[in-house]
């Protein structure tokens, strides 16, 4: 075959917006095209996707290295972006959804993948607009090259994207006002990366996860202060994709030869400092001291009958060289007192929140709070709740509340009254295993993740909470499904084989929604309430949140827009309004 000549073939290259989710075996969609122009600010990111397809087996190469396949000569497709700003590309990996279809979600780090004939491949493209970018229209070109084996590349197609850069500089993520609280499950990170818990290697790996949280504007630092407070999400009773989900304490305990306990806060402080180095410095939420889960298949014996919580505190005894668990209330109380005193000595006590996850029994929760307030009176409390009466009952005891979305919507007027009466307290909201929408499952439309920021602005809350950043089942890259949880409910990111974090399409849309929140907050601060309402009217199909679950959950299309053009228009309106202020 002459040099530079390819065998007969047919390839397709199409640009689609960043909220499209490719499902394996689907043809490239006709209805996900980019708008005529994409609005952007300075210090912003603009993203889109390239969908590639060929009528023969092929590989996609977004890197610079050569590639030869052990399967023989393959058609190679290589996209190249020409832009005025830095560009990053990621091939999108697939995960299995609850309906057994494979859907794009994970942004892979490897630059090359192979695909079967007629199977599409998606590439995530992100343009990083600098703070000093020129204002006005800008063009970005996408050239698609093809080759086979060691032939020269041929230009197969050229595509263009039109941008409109507005004269407004987005704040850095560390300066976001949106209060983001994504719980961190660092024991699971150690397991997936096969490193010792709290080792130097573990901290090096955690740093990439902390960085990814900081890029979202994360505010909360998760500290696990007793063994397995969630009882591993009952993983020992799971029948689908059995997995180890236990989370272990970051605080070491030793019993000295004279009988007194020594508490090692080194790893805890190292993690707090790591988060602080990336600008995560809102609150330090401590789990494992109140509302500790009980499970009959796990809690087969009572270790400490005279303490209100089944707290597991493991220590090493230097006398008998064995590990034990504390079984006396006085020892548990000494530990909690010591923890409070440590935070006081290190001038961090004002940041600390003793956190509870959906307490269901007010009497038991009250008993636990009273106990800690007696032995450690400087501690402040934070609670994820699913019943508004908890706020009424504990409004004087709890500083930060995070109601579940069903509770939020059905008891919205009551919650807003509490918020007005308690202006010094934070109000977040959350979704978890439900509702079906709007949510952040694999099956969810990607714009549901983005809508989180818009909705938070609409209801006037401070931010958003989610339990699920890295609660992966045992082999998340092969199968993200776990127990009765909807696929994707347990994570926003994925573990990389190289020892770092892989982001997801859902992460990216959440990030965009948080920026939407920031823009709306700045418009409101500038007195542009009419423009804020215009954005709500464009993106929120029903602004009466009390209707969302009355009597049943409304269809997602009756809650929020799923039209990407609406979000692009809203972004352009917000930026234009901020330029004019």
Coordinates of C-alpha atoms in Angstrom, one line a residue:
X1 CA 0.0 0.0 0.0
X2 CA 1.5 3.4 -0.9
X3 CA 2.7 5.6 1.9
X4 CA -0.1 7.7 3.5
X5 CA -3.0 5.8 1.9
X6 CA -5.6 4.2 4.1
X7 CA -7.7 1.2 3.4
X8 CA -11.4 1.9 2.7
X9 CA -13.1 2.9 5.9
X10 CA -15.8 5.1 7.3
X11 CA -15.3 7.2 10.5
X12 CA -17.5 9.7 12.3
X13 CA -16.4 12.6 14.5
X14 CA -19.0 14.7 16.2
X15 CA -18.8 17.4 18.9
X16 CA -21.4 17.2 21.7
X17 CA -22.1 19.2 24.8
X18 CA -20.6 18.2 28.2
X19 CA -23.9 17.0 29.7
X20 CA -24.3 14.2 27.2
X21 CA -23.7 10.7 28.6
X22 CA -22.6 8.0 26.1
X23 CA -24.2 4.6 26.6
X24 CA -22.3 1.7 25.0
X25 CA -24.0 0.4 21.8
X26 CA -25.9 3.6 21.3
X27 CA -25.3 5.5 18.0
X28 CA -23.9 9.0 18.2
X29 CA -26.9 11.2 19.1
X30 CA -28.3 13.8 16.7
X31 CA -29.6 15.9 19.6
X32 CA -26.6 16.7 21.8
X33 CA -24.8 19.2 19.6
X34 CA -23.0 22.2 20.9
X35 CA -24.7 25.5 21.0
X36 CA -23.6 28.1 18.4
X37 CA -21.5 29.7 21.0
X38 CA -20.3 28.7 24.5
X39 CA -20.2 31.4 27.2
X40 CA -17.2 31.6 29.5
X41 CA -15.6 33.8 32.1
X42 CA -11.9 34.4 32.8
X43 CA -10.4 31.8 35.2
X44 CA -13.2 29.5 34.0
X45 CA -13.3 26.1 32.3
X46 CA -15.2 25.2 29.2
X47 CA -15.8 21.6 28.3
X48 CA -17.3 19.6 25.5
X49 CA -17.0 16.0 24.2
X50 CA -15.8 14.5 21.0
X51 CA -17.6 11.3 19.9
X52 CA -15.7 9.0 17.6
X53 CA -16.8 6.0 15.7
X54 CA -15.5 3.8 12.9
X55 CA -16.8 0.8 10.9
X56 CA -13.8 -1.3 11.8
X57 CA -11.9 -2.0 14.9
X58 CA -9.9 1.0 15.9
X59 CA -7.9 2.7 18.6
X60 CA -8.1 6.3 19.9
X61 CA -4.8 8.0 20.9
X62 CA -5.0 11.3 22.7
X63 CA -1.3 11.2 23.6
X64 CA 2.0 11.6 21.7
X65 CA 3.4 8.1 21.9
X66 CA 3.2 5.6 19.1
X67 CA 0.9 2.7 19.5
X68 CA 0.8 -0.8 18.0
X69 CA -1.8 -3.4 19.0
X70 CA -1.1 -7.0 19.7
X71 CA -4.4 -7.7 17.7
X72 CA -2.6 -6.6 14.5
X73 CA -2.8 -3.3 12.5
X74 CA -5.6 -1.1 13.7
X75 CA -7.1 2.1 12.4
X76 CA -5.8 4.8 14.7
X77 CA -7.9 8.0 15.3
X78 CA -6.1 10.9 17.0
X79 CA -7.9 14.2 17.8
X80 CA -5.8 17.4 18.3
X81 CA -7.1 20.6 19.8
X82 CA -5.8 24.0 18.7
X83 CA -6.8 26.7 21.3
X84 CA -5.6 30.0 22.8
X85 CA -5.5 28.4 26.3
X86 CA -4.3 25.2 28.0
X87 CA -6.4 22.1 27.1
X88 CA -6.8 18.7 28.8
X89 CA -8.3 15.6 27.3
X90 CA -9.5 12.4 28.9
X91 CA -11.0 9.3 27.3
X92 CA -14.2 8.4 29.0
X93 CA -14.5 5.0 30.6
X94 CA -17.7 3.0 31.0
X95 CA -19.3 1.6 34.2
X96 CA -22.1 -0.9 34.6
X97 CA -25.5 0.7 35.5
X98 CA -28.3 -1.1 37.3
X99 CA -30.0 -2.0 34.0
X100 CA -26.7 -3.8 33.0
X101 CA -25.9 -1.3 30.3
X102 CA -22.5 0.3 30.2
X103 CA -22.4 4.1 30.5
X104 CA -19.7 6.7 30.4
X105 CA -18.7 8.2 33.7
X106 CA -15.0 7.8 34.6
X107 CA -12.4 10.1 33.1
X108 CA -9.5 7.8 32.3
X109 CA -5.8 8.8 32.7
X110 CA -4.5 6.4 30.0
X111 CA -4.2 8.1 26.6
X112 CA -5.1 5.1 24.4
X113 CA -8.1 2.8 24.2
X114 CA -9.2 0.2 21.6
X115 CA -12.8 -0.1 20.5
X116 CA -14.8 -2.6 18.4
X117 CA -16.1 -1.8 15.0
X118 CA -19.1 0.6 15.2
X119 CA -18.7 1.2 18.9
X120 CA -18.4 4.9 19.8
X121 CA -15.7 6.4 22.0
X122 CA -16.2 9.6 24.0
X123 CA -13.4 12.1 24.8
X124 CA -13.8 14.8 27.4
X125 CA -12.2 18.0 26.4
X126 CA -11.6 20.9 28.9
X127 CA -10.4 24.3 28.0
X128 CA -8.8 26.2 30.9
X129 CA -9.4 29.9 30.4
X130 CA -6.7 32.0 32.1
X131 CA -7.4 35.1 34.2
X132 CA -5.8 37.3 31.6
X133 CA -7.7 35.8 28.6
X134 CA -8.7 38.3 25.9
X135 CA -12.4 39.3 26.0
X136 CA -14.7 38.5 23.1
X137 CA -15.2 35.8 20.6
X138 CA -12.6 33.0 20.3
X139 CA -12.4 29.9 18.1
X140 CA -11.1 26.4 19.1
X141 CA -10.5 23.9 16.3
X142 CA -10.6 20.1 16.6
X143 CA -8.6 18.2 13.9
X144 CA -9.1 14.5 13.6
X145 CA -6.2 12.5 12.1
X146 CA -6.3 8.9 11.0
X147 CA -3.6 6.3 10.2
X148 CA -3.1 2.6 10.1
X149 CA 0.0 0.8 11.4
X150 CA 3.1 2.9 10.6
X151 CA 1.5 4.9 7.8
X152 CA 1.6 8.7 7.9
X153 CA -1.4 10.4 9.4
X154 CA -4.1 11.9 7.2
X155 CA -6.4 14.7 8.2
X156 CA -9.9 13.2 8.3
X157 CA -12.0 16.1 9.6
X158 CA -11.8 19.6 11.1
X159 CA -14.4 20.9 13.5
X160 CA -14.7 24.3 15.3
X161 CA -16.1 25.6 18.6
X162 CA -17.1 29.2 19.1
X163 CA -16.5 30.7 22.5
X164 CA -17.5 34.1 24.0
X165 CA -15.2 35.2 26.8
X166 CA -16.8 37.8 29.0
X167 CA -14.9 40.3 31.1
X168 CA -15.5 38.7 34.5
X169 CA -13.0 36.7 36.6
X170 CA -14.4 33.7 38.4
X171 CA -13.1 33.3 42.0
X172 CA -10.7 30.5 42.8
X173 CA -12.5 27.4 44.3
X174 CA -10.9 28.1 47.7
X175 CA -12.9 31.3 47.8
X176 CA -16.3 29.8 46.9
X177 CA -19.1 30.7 49.3
X178 CA -20.9 27.4 48.5
X179 CA -20.5 25.2 51.6
X180 CA -19.6 21.7 50.2
X181 CA -19.4 18.8 52.5
X182 CA -18.5 15.5 50.8
X183 CA -17.6 13.0 53.4
X184 CA -14.2 11.3 53.1
X185 CA -13.7 7.6 53.5
X186 CA -10.0 7.3 53.7
X187 CA -9.8 3.7 54.9
X188 CA -11.4 2.7 51.6
X189 CA -8.8 4.7 49.7
X190 CA -6.1 2.7 51.5
X191 CA -7.8 -0.6 50.7
X192 CA -8.2 0.2 47.0
X193 CA -4.7 1.3 46.5
X194 CA -3.3 -1.5 48.6
X195 CA -1.3 0.5 51.1
X196 CA -1.1 0.6 54.9
X197 CA -3.6 2.8 56.7
X198 CA -2.1 6.2 57.6
X199 CA 1.3 5.3 56.1
X200 CA 3.3 7.9 54.2
X201 CA 2.2 6.2 51.0
X202 CA -1.4 6.5 52.1
X203 CA -1.0 10.2 52.7
X204 CA 0.7 10.7 49.3
X205 CA -2.3 9.0 47.6
X206 CA -4.8 10.9 49.7
X207 CA -3.3 14.1 48.6
X208 CA -4.7 13.7 45.1
X209 CA -8.1 13.1 46.5
X210 CA -7.9 16.1 48.8
X211 CA -6.8 18.2 45.8
X212 CA -9.8 17.0 43.8
X213 CA -12.1 18.0 46.7
X214 CA -10.4 21.4 46.9
X215 CA -11.0 22.0 43.2
X216 CA -14.8 21.7 44.0
X217 CA -14.5 24.1 46.8
X218 CA -14.8 21.6 49.6
X219 CA -15.2 23.0 53.1
X220 CA -15.4 20.1 55.5
X221 CA -12.6 17.7 56.8
X222 CA -13.9 14.2 57.8
X223 CA -12.3 12.6 60.9
X224 CA -13.2 9.1 62.0
X225 CA -12.6 9.0 65.7
X226 CA -13.7 5.4 66.6
X227 CA -13.7 2.1 64.8
X228 CA -16.3 1.4 62.1
X229 CA -19.0 3.9 63.3
X230 CA -21.2 3.1 60.2
X231 CA -20.6 -0.6 60.7
X232 CA -19.3 -0.8 57.2
X233 CA -22.7 0.3 55.7
X234 CA -23.8 -3.3 56.7
X235 CA -21.5 -4.7 54.1
X236 CA -21.5 -8.1 55.8
X237 CA -25.2 -8.4 55.0
X238 CA -24.8 -7.3 51.3
X239 CA -25.8 -9.9 48.7
X240 CA -24.8 -7.9 45.6
X241 CA -21.2 -7.3 45.0
X242 CA -19.9 -8.0 48.6
X243 CA -17.4 -5.5 49.6
X244 CA -15.4 -4.2 52.6
X245 CA -16.7 -0.7 53.5
X246 CA -15.4 -0.4 57.1
X247 CA -13.9 2.9 58.1
X248 CA -11.3 2.9 60.9
X249 CA -10.2 5.5 63.4
X250 CA -7.4 7.9 62.5
X251 CA -6.4 8.2 66.2
X252 CA -4.0 5.7 67.8
X253 CA -4.5 4.6 71.4
X254 CA -1.9 2.9 73.7
X255 CA -2.3 1.8 77.3
X256 CA 0.9 2.5 79.2
X257 CA 2.4 0.2 81.8
X258 CA 0.9 2.3 84.6
X259 CA -2.6 1.9 83.2
X260 CA -3.2 5.4 81.7
X261 CA -4.0 5.9 78.1
X262 CA -1.9 7.7 75.5
X263 CA -3.6 9.2 72.5
X264 CA -1.7 9.7 69.3
X265 CA -3.2 12.5 67.2
X266 CA -0.3 12.7 64.7
X267 CA -2.1 11.1 61.7
X268 CA -5.3 13.1 62.4
X269 CA -3.4 16.4 62.5
X270 CA -1.4 15.5 59.4
X271 CA -4.7 14.9 57.5
X272 CA -6.2 18.2 58.8
X273 CA -3.0 20.0 57.8
X274 CA -3.1 18.4 54.3
X275 CA -6.6 19.6 53.8
X276 CA -5.7 23.0 55.0
X277 CA -2.8 23.2 52.6
X278 CA -5.3 23.0 49.8
X279 CA -7.7 25.5 51.3
X280 CA -10.1 23.1 52.9
X281 CA -10.6 24.8 56.3
X282 CA -14.3 25.2 57.0
X283 CA -15.1 22.6 59.7
X284 CA -13.5 19.5 61.1
X285 CA -16.4 17.0 61.4
X286 CA -15.7 14.2 63.8
X287 CA -17.7 10.9 63.3
X288 CA -17.9 8.0 65.7
X289 CA -18.8 9.7 69.0
X290 CA -22.6 10.1 68.6
X291 CA -25.3 8.2 66.7
X292 CA -22.9 5.2 66.2
X293 CA -24.7 2.6 64.1
X294 CA -25.8 -0.7 65.6
X295 CA -26.4 -3.8 63.7
X296 CA -27.6 -7.1 65.2
X297 CA -25.2 -9.2 63.0
X298 CA -22.3 -7.1 64.0
X299 CA -23.0 -5.9 67.6
X300 CA -23.2 -9.4 69.0
X301 CA -22.0 -8.4 72.5
X302 CA -22.2 -5.3 74.6
X303 CA -18.7 -4.0 75.4
X304 CA -19.7 -1.1 77.6
X305 CA -23.2 -1.2 79.1
X306 CA -22.8 2.0 81.1
X307 CA -22.1 4.2 78.1
X308 CA -25.0 5.3 75.8
X309 CA -23.2 4.7 72.5
X310 CA -21.7 1.4 71.2
X311 CA -18.3 3.1 70.6
X312 CA -15.5 0.9 69.6
X313 CA -12.1 2.2 70.8
X314 CA -9.2 -0.2 70.1
X315 CA -5.9 0.2 72.0
X316 CA -2.6 -1.6 72.3
X317 CA -1.7 -2.6 75.9
X318 CA 2.1 -2.4 76.5
X319 CA 1.8 -4.8 79.4
X320 CA 0.3 -7.9 77.7
X321 CA 1.2 -6.8 74.2
X322 CA -2.4 -7.4 73.0
X323 CA -5.0 -5.2 71.4
X324 CA -8.2 -4.6 73.4
X325 CA -11.3 -2.6 73.1
X326 CA -12.4 -0.1 75.8
X327 CA -15.1 -1.6 78.0
X328 CA -15.5 1.0 80.7
X329 CA -17.4 4.3 80.5
X330 CA -14.7 6.1 82.4
X331 CA -12.1 5.2 79.7
X332 CA -14.4 6.3 76.8
X333 CA -15.1 9.6 78.6
X334 CA -11.3 10.1 79.2
X335 CA -10.8 9.6 75.4
X336 CA -13.4 12.1 74.5
X337 CA -12.2 14.6 77.0
X338 CA -8.6 14.2 75.7
X339 CA -9.8 14.8 72.2
X340 CA -11.6 18.0 73.2
X341 CA -8.5 19.2 75.1
X342 CA -6.3 18.5 72.1
X343 CA -8.4 20.7 69.8
X344 CA -8.4 23.4 72.5
X345 CA -4.6 23.3 72.8
X346 CA -4.2 23.5 69.0
X347 CA -6.7 26.3 68.7
X348 CA -8.9 24.3 66.4
X349 CA -11.9 23.8 68.7
X350 CA -14.1 26.4 67.0
X351 CA -13.8 24.4 63.7
X352 CA -14.8 21.1 65.3
X353 CA -18.2 19.6 64.7
X354 CA -19.3 16.3 66.4
X355 CA -21.2 14.8 63.5
X356 CA -24.2 12.5 63.4
X357 CA -25.7 10.7 60.4
X358 CA -29.5 10.6 60.5
X359 CA -30.2 9.9 64.1
X360 CA -33.6 8.2 64.3
X361 CA -34.3 8.2 68.0
X362 CA -34.5 11.6 69.6
X363 CA -34.3 10.3 73.2
X364 CA -31.1 8.3 72.5
X365 CA -29.6 11.2 70.6
X366 CA -30.4 13.6 73.4
X367 CA -28.7 11.2 75.9
X368 CA -25.6 11.1 73.8
X369 CA -25.4 14.8 73.3
X370 CA -25.9 15.4 77.1
X371 CA -23.2 12.9 77.8
X372 CA -20.6 14.6 75.6
X373 CA -21.7 18.1 76.6
X374 CA -21.0 17.0 80.2
X375 CA -17.6 15.6 79.7
X376 CA -16.5 17.9 76.7
X377 CA -18.5 21.1 76.9
X378 CA -16.7 23.0 74.2
X379 CA -17.7 20.6 71.4
X380 CA -20.2 21.9 68.8
X381 CA -22.6 19.6 66.9
X382 CA -23.6 19.0 63.3
X383 CA -26.3 16.6 62.1
X384 CA -27.7 15.2 58.9
X385 CA -31.4 14.8 59.5
X386 CA -34.4 13.3 57.8
X387 CA -37.1 14.8 60.1
X388 CA -37.6 18.6 60.7
X389 CA -38.6 18.0 64.3
X390 CA -35.0 17.3 65.1
X391 CA -34.2 21.0 64.4
X392 CA -37.0 22.2 66.7
X393 CA -35.9 19.7 69.4
X394 CA -32.1 20.5 69.1
X395 CA -31.9 24.0 67.7
X396 CA -30.1 25.1 70.9
X397 CA -27.7 22.2 70.8
X398 CA -26.8 21.8 67.2
X399 CA -24.9 24.3 65.1
X400 CA -25.2 22.9 61.6
X401 CA -28.2 21.1 60.1
X402 CA -28.4 19.2 56.8
X403 CA -31.9 17.9 56.0
X404 CA -32.6 15.2 53.5
X405 CA -34.3 16.5 50.3
X406 CA -37.6 14.8 51.1
X407 CA -37.6 16.4 54.5
X408 CA -36.5 19.7 53.0
X409 CA -39.3 19.8 50.4
X410 CA -42.2 18.5 52.5
X411 CA -41.3 20.6 55.5
X412 CA -39.8 23.5 53.6
X413 CA -41.8 26.4 55.3
X414 CA -40.9 25.0 58.7
X415 CA -37.2 24.8 57.8
X416 CA -37.1 28.3 56.4
X417 CA -38.7 29.6 59.6
X418 CA -36.0 27.8 61.6
X419 CA -33.3 29.2 59.3
X420 CA -34.6 32.8 59.8
X421 CA -34.7 32.2 63.6
X422 CA -31.2 30.8 63.6
X423 CA -29.2 33.0 61.4
X424 CA -25.8 32.0 62.9
X425 CA -26.3 28.3 62.0
X426 CA -25.5 26.6 58.7
X427 CA -28.2 24.9 56.7
X428 CA -27.1 22.3 54.1
X429 CA -29.2 19.7 52.3
X430 CA -28.4 16.2 50.9
X431 CA -29.5 13.3 48.8
X432 CA -28.3 9.8 49.3
X433 CA -29.9 6.5 48.2
X434 CA -32.8 8.4 47.0
X435 CA -34.8 10.1 45.7
X436 CA -34.8 8.7 42.1
X437 CA -34.2 12.3 40.9
X438 CA -32.8 14.8 40.9
X439 CA -29.7 12.9 42.1
X440 CA -26.2 11.8 41.1
X441 CA -26.6 8.2 40.1
X442 CA -25.1 6.7 37.0
X443 CA -28.6 6.5 35.6
X444 CA -29.2 10.2 36.4
X445 CA -29.1 12.8 33.7
X446 CA -25.9 14.7 34.1
X447 CA -27.7 18.0 34.3
X448 CA -29.3 16.7 37.6
X449 CA -25.8 17.0 39.1
X450 CA -25.4 20.5 37.8
X451 CA -28.8 21.5 39.1
X452 CA -27.7 20.9 42.7
X453 CA -26.0 24.4 42.7
X454 CA -29.1 26.1 41.2
X455 CA -31.4 24.4 43.6
X456 CA -29.2 25.4 46.6
X457 CA -29.4 29.0 45.5
X458 CA -33.2 28.8 44.9
X459 CA -33.9 27.6 48.5
X460 CA -31.4 30.0 50.1
X461 CA -29.3 27.3 51.9
X462 CA -25.6 27.5 52.5
X463 CA -24.5 24.3 50.7
X464 CA -24.8 20.6 50.0
X465 CA -23.8 17.4 51.7
X466 CA -23.1 14.0 50.2
X467 CA -21.9 10.8 52.0
X468 CA -20.4 9.2 48.9
X469 CA -17.1 10.5 47.6
X470 CA -15.1 7.3 47.8
X471 CA -17.3 4.6 49.3
X472 CA -16.4 2.1 46.5
X473 CA -17.3 -1.6 46.4
X474 CA -14.3 -3.9 46.1
X475 CA -13.6 -3.6 42.4
X476 CA -15.3 -0.3 41.4
X477 CA -13.7 0.0 37.9
X478 CA -15.2 -3.4 37.0
X479 CA -18.6 -3.0 38.8
X480 CA -19.7 0.1 40.7
X481 CA -23.0 -1.5 41.8
X482 CA -23.4 -2.3 45.5
X483 CA -26.2 -3.9 47.4
X484 CA -29.5 -2.1 47.2
X485 CA -27.7 1.3 46.6
X486 CA -28.3 2.6 43.0
X487 CA -25.2 2.4 40.9
X488 CA -23.0 5.5 41.5
X489 CA -24.6 6.2 44.9
X490 CA -21.4 5.3 46.6
X491 CA -18.9 7.5 44.7
X492 CA -18.1 10.7 42.8
X493 CA -14.6 9.7 41.8
X494 CA -12.6 6.4 41.1
X495 CA -9.3 5.0 42.1
X496 CA -6.5 5.0 39.6
X497 CA -4.1 2.1 39.1
X498 CA -1.3 4.7 39.3
X499 CA -2.2 5.7 42.8
X500 CA -4.3 8.7 42.3
X501 CA -7.9 9.8 41.7
X502 CA -9.9 9.6 38.5
X503 CA -12.7 12.2 38.2
X504 CA -16.1 11.5 36.7
X505 CA -18.6 13.2 34.5
X506 CA -20.9 13.7 37.5
X507 CA -18.0 15.4 39.4
X508 CA -17.6 17.8 36.5
X509 CA -21.3 18.7 36.4
X510 CA -21.4 19.2 40.2
X511 CA -18.5 21.5 39.8
X512 CA -20.3 23.6 37.1
X513 CA -23.4 23.8 39.3
X514 CA -21.3 25.1 42.2
X515 CA -20.0 27.9 39.9
X516 CA -23.6 28.6 38.9
X517 CA -24.3 29.1 42.6
X518 CA -21.4 31.5 43.0
X519 CA -22.5 33.6 40.1
X520 CA -26.1 33.8 41.4
X521 CA -24.8 34.8 44.9
X522 CA -22.7 37.6 43.4
X523 CA -25.6 38.8 41.3
X524 CA -27.8 38.9 44.3
X525 CA -25.1 40.8 46.3
X526 CA -25.0 43.3 43.4
X527 CA -28.8 43.8 43.7
X528 CA -29.6 42.1 40.5
X529 CA -32.6 40.1 41.8
X530 CA -34.5 40.4 38.6
X531 CA -31.7 38.7 36.7
X532 CA -31.5 36.0 39.4
X533 CA -35.2 35.3 38.9
X534 CA -34.8 35.2 35.2
X535 CA -32.2 32.4 35.6
X536 CA -34.5 30.5 38.0
X537 CA -37.3 30.8 35.5
X538 CA -35.1 29.4 32.8
X539 CA -33.7 26.4 34.8
X540 CA -36.3 25.6 37.5
X541 CA -39.5 24.2 36.1
X542 CA -41.3 24.3 39.4
X543 CA -40.1 26.7 42.0
X544 CA -42.6 25.6 44.6
X545 CA -40.4 23.0 46.3
X546 CA -43.2 21.9 48.5
X547 CA -44.8 20.3 45.4
X548 CA -41.9 18.0 44.6
X549 CA -43.1 15.1 46.7
X550 CA -46.8 15.9 46.8
X551 CA -48.1 13.2 46.8
X552 CA -45.4 11.5 44.7
X553 CA -42.1 12.6 43.4
X554 CA -42.6 14.8 40.3
X555 CA -41.0 13.7 37.0
X556 CA -37.5 15.3 36.8
X557 CA -38.6 17.3 33.7
X558 CA -41.2 19.1 35.9
X559 CA -38.5 20.0 38.4
X560 CA -35.5 21.2 36.4
X561 CA -34.5 21.8 32.8
X562 CA -32.7 19.0 31.0
X563 CA -31.9 21.2 28.0
X564 CA -28.2 22.1 27.8
X565 CA -29.0 25.2 25.8
X566 CA -30.9 26.6 28.9
X567 CA -27.8 26.2 31.1
X568 CA -25.5 27.8 28.5
X569 CA -28.0 30.7 28.1
X570 CA -28.2 31.1 31.9
X571 CA -24.4 31.2 32.2
X572 CA -24.2 33.9 29.5
X573 CA -26.9 35.9 31.2
X574 CA -25.2 35.7 34.6
X575 CA -21.8 36.6 33.3
X576 CA -23.2 39.5 31.3
X577 CA -25.0 40.8 34.4
X578 CA -21.8 40.7 36.4
X579 CA -19.8 42.5 33.7
X580 CA -22.4 45.3 33.7
X581 CA -22.7 45.7 37.5

